Structures are given as C-alpha cells and as structure tokens.
Amino acid sequence: MASGENTALMRKRHGIILEDRKNLTLTGVKDVSGFDEQKVILQTELGELTIKGGNLHINDFSHENGELNLDGKVDSLIYTEDKRAEGGFFARLLK
C-alpha cells in the first residue's frame, strides 16, 4: 500500500447533518478554532469550515471521535482550503 493510501485510510470521514437549519451535527472535526454566537470556525478533515448564523451554541464536541453538535440559526457553511499546504503564492505561480 502506498503512503498516500495509508493517509487516506487513517483520515476520518467528514459528514454534515443539518436539521431545519437549527441543529447541526458534524463528523470529522479536528478542532474548534474559534466561536461566538454568530460564527463558528472548525478545522475538519477536508479543510477549514466556517458556520455563520445567529444564536449559535456548541452543545457537544468530542475531540476523540471528531463529532460536534451545535444549535442555533444556521445561515451558511463555507469551506476554505488551507493555502499554506499548497506551497504559497510562488509555488502556484511556477506550476
């Protein structure tokens, strides 16, 4: 098995279940980078995820399982790739 395949197998799955825009359950969460009532920033298996809304409240986060549950009004879910992993501006310019 190639090293890339090992990394893919070791990576946890990432999933989202949003019910009535009020209850959000996520899997594959590595860390919570920041949060307040309008925005929650998470590091997931597939990049940074920003959740925007109102009255957002993290009910439960299991770092071991990578599961997070929050409630409040969810307005948007925005993924951002980690640009540092791609080598920066000059690496992209030289491709």
PDB file of C-alpha atoms in Angstrom:
ATOM      1  CA  MET A   1       0.000   0.000   0.000  1.00  0.00           C
ATOM      2  CA  ALA A   2       1.396   3.438  -0.940  1.00  0.00           C
ATOM      3  CA  SER A   3       1.873   6.083   1.724  1.00  0.00           C
ATOM      4  CA  GLY A   4      -0.901   8.220   0.205  1.00  0.00           C
ATOM      5  CA  GLU A   5      -3.309   5.319   0.597  1.00  0.00           C
ATOM      6  CA  ASN A   6      -2.309   4.903   4.261  1.00  0.00           C
ATOM      7  CA  THR A   7      -3.004   8.569   4.899  1.00  0.00           C
ATOM      8  CA  ALA A   8      -6.410   8.302   3.214  1.00  0.00           C
ATOM      9  CA  LEU A   9      -7.334   5.278   5.310  1.00  0.00           C
ATOM     10  CA  MET A  10      -6.219   6.954   8.536  1.00  0.00           C
ATOM     11  CA  ARG A  11      -8.285  10.069   7.783  1.00  0.00           C
ATOM     12  CA  LYS A  12     -11.661  10.113   9.473  1.00  0.00           C
ATOM     13  CA  ARG A  13     -14.759  10.639   7.383  1.00  0.00           C
ATOM     14  CA  HIS A  14     -16.369  14.067   7.348  1.00  0.00           C
ATOM     15  CA  GLY A  15     -20.134  14.443   7.335  1.00  0.00           C
ATOM     16  CA  ILE A  16     -22.797  17.056   7.943  1.00  0.00           C
ATOM     17  CA  ILE A  17     -26.404  16.640   9.029  1.00  0.00           C
ATOM     18  CA  LEU A  18     -28.427  19.860   9.202  1.00  0.00           C
ATOM     19  CA  GLU A  19     -31.980  19.634  10.520  1.00  0.00           C
ATOM     20  CA  ASP A  20     -34.378  22.545   9.935  1.00  0.00           C
ATOM     21  CA  ARG A  21     -31.397  24.960   9.836  1.00  0.00           C
ATOM     22  CA  LYS A  22     -31.407  24.706  13.651  1.00  0.00           C
ATOM     23  CA  ASN A  23     -29.484  21.585  14.635  1.00  0.00           C
ATOM     24  CA  LEU A  24     -26.140  20.740  13.037  1.00  0.00           C
ATOM     25  CA  THR A  25     -24.211  17.513  13.596  1.00  0.00           C
ATOM     26  CA  LEU A  26     -20.709  17.146  12.126  1.00  0.00           C
ATOM     27  CA  THR A  27     -18.202  14.313  11.978  1.00  0.00           C
ATOM     28  CA  GLY A  28     -14.532  14.522  11.009  1.00  0.00           C
ATOM     29  CA  VAL A  29     -13.903  17.648  13.086  1.00  0.00           C
ATOM     30  CA  LYS A  30     -10.282  18.014  14.177  1.00  0.00           C
ATOM     31  CA  ASP A  31     -10.522  21.199  16.246  1.00  0.00           C
ATOM     32  CA  VAL A  32     -12.580  24.293  17.032  1.00  0.00           C
ATOM     33  CA  SER A  33     -10.539  27.370  16.041  1.00  0.00           C
ATOM     34  CA  GLY A  34     -12.996  29.969  17.292  1.00  0.00           C
ATOM     35  CA  PHE A  35     -16.619  30.574  18.070  1.00  0.00           C
ATOM     36  CA  ASP A  36     -19.189  33.124  19.127  1.00  0.00           C
ATOM     37  CA  GLU A  37     -22.950  33.447  18.675  1.00  0.00           C
ATOM     38  CA  GLN A  38     -22.642  34.477  15.002  1.00  0.00           C
ATOM     39  CA  LYS A  39     -19.721  32.349  13.752  1.00  0.00           C
ATOM     40  CA  VAL A  40     -18.035  29.004  14.471  1.00  0.00           C
ATOM     41  CA  ILE A  41     -14.708  28.143  12.801  1.00  0.00           C
ATOM     42  CA  LEU A  42     -13.740  24.461  12.640  1.00  0.00           C
ATOM     43  CA  GLN A  43     -10.779  22.504  11.319  1.00  0.00           C
ATOM     44  CA  THR A  44     -12.166  19.435   9.557  1.00  0.00           C
ATOM     45  CA  GLU A  45     -10.693  16.525   7.646  1.00  0.00           C
ATOM     46  CA  LEU A  46     -11.489  18.415   4.420  1.00  0.00           C
ATOM     47  CA  GLY A  47     -10.304  21.916   5.362  1.00  0.00           C
ATOM     48  CA  GLU A  48     -11.495  24.851   7.403  1.00  0.00           C
ATOM     49  CA  LEU A  49     -15.261  25.168   7.816  1.00  0.00           C
ATOM     50  CA  THR A  50     -16.912  28.436   8.855  1.00  0.00           C
ATOM     51  CA  ILE A  51     -20.501  28.256  10.065  1.00  0.00           C
ATOM     52  CA  LYS A  52     -22.359  31.574  10.140  1.00  0.00           C
ATOM     53  CA  GLY A  53     -25.719  32.284  11.719  1.00  0.00           C
ATOM     54  CA  GLY A  54     -27.336  33.532  14.889  1.00  0.00           C
ATOM     55  CA  ASN A  55     -27.525  32.295  18.472  1.00  0.00           C
ATOM     56  CA  LEU A  56     -25.037  29.514  17.631  1.00  0.00           C
ATOM     57  CA  HIS A  57     -24.218  27.292  20.584  1.00  0.00           C
ATOM     58  CA  ILE A  58     -21.902  24.264  20.689  1.00  0.00           C
ATOM     59  CA  ASN A  59     -23.740  21.575  22.637  1.00  0.00           C
ATOM     60  CA  ASP A  60     -21.106  18.850  22.446  1.00  0.00           C
ATOM     61  CA  PHE A  61     -17.650  18.327  20.944  1.00  0.00           C
ATOM     62  CA  SER A  62     -15.722  15.068  21.197  1.00  0.00           C
ATOM     63  CA  HIS A  63     -12.119  15.584  20.135  1.00  0.00           C
ATOM     64  CA  GLU A  64     -11.538  11.803  20.264  1.00  0.00           C
ATOM     65  CA  ASN A  65     -14.450  10.968  17.927  1.00  0.00           C
ATOM     66  CA  GLY A  66     -14.318  14.162  15.875  1.00  0.00           C
ATOM     67  CA  GLU A  67     -18.031  14.734  16.438  1.00  0.00           C
ATOM     68  CA  LEU A  68     -19.598  18.126  17.090  1.00  0.00           C
ATOM     69  CA  ASN A  69     -23.209  19.166  17.661  1.00  0.00           C
ATOM     70  CA  LEU A  70     -24.446  22.737  17.666  1.00  0.00           C
ATOM     71  CA  ASP A  71     -27.757  24.531  17.549  1.00  0.00           C
ATOM     72  CA  GLY A  72     -28.956  27.981  16.554  1.00  0.00           C
ATOM     73  CA  LYS A  73     -29.955  29.517  13.232  1.00  0.00           C
ATOM     74  CA  VAL A  74     -27.544  28.323  10.512  1.00  0.00           C
ATOM     75  CA  ASP A  75     -27.235  30.775   7.608  1.00  0.00           C
ATOM     76  CA  SER A  76     -24.163  29.444   5.794  1.00  0.00           C
ATOM     77  CA  LEU A  77     -21.467  26.777   5.707  1.00  0.00           C
ATOM     78  CA  ILE A  78     -18.244  27.882   3.996  1.00  0.00           C
ATOM     79  CA  TYR A  79     -15.221  25.684   3.298  1.00  0.00           C
ATOM     80  CA  THR A  80     -11.756  27.169   2.861  1.00  0.00           C
ATOM     81  CA  GLU A  81      -8.752  25.224   1.614  1.00  0.00           C
ATOM     82  CA  ASP A  82      -5.530  25.501   3.599  1.00  0.00           C
ATOM     83  CA  LYS A  83      -3.425  27.599   1.195  1.00  0.00           C
ATOM     84  CA  ARG A  84      -0.256  27.006   3.247  1.00  0.00           C
ATOM     85  CA  ALA A  85      -0.385  23.304   2.347  1.00  0.00           C
ATOM     86  CA  GLU A  86      -0.267  24.178  -1.353  1.00  0.00           C
ATOM     87  CA  GLY A  87       3.112  25.918  -1.054  1.00  0.00           C
ATOM     88  CA  GLY A  88       2.039  29.554  -1.200  1.00  0.00           C
ATOM     89  CA  PHE A  89       1.889  32.115  -3.969  1.00  0.00           C
ATOM     90  CA  PHE A  90       5.196  31.343  -5.693  1.00  0.00           C
ATOM     91  CA  ALA A  91       4.571  27.592  -5.793  1.00  0.00           C
ATOM     92  CA  ARG A  92       1.246  28.197  -7.570  1.00  0.00           C
ATOM     93  CA  LEU A  93       2.851  30.745  -9.897  1.00  0.00           C
ATOM     94  CA  LEU A  94       5.536  28.293 -11.015  1.00  0.00           C
ATOM     95  CA  LYS A  95       3.129  25.429 -11.783  1.00  0.00           C
TER      96      LYS A  95
END
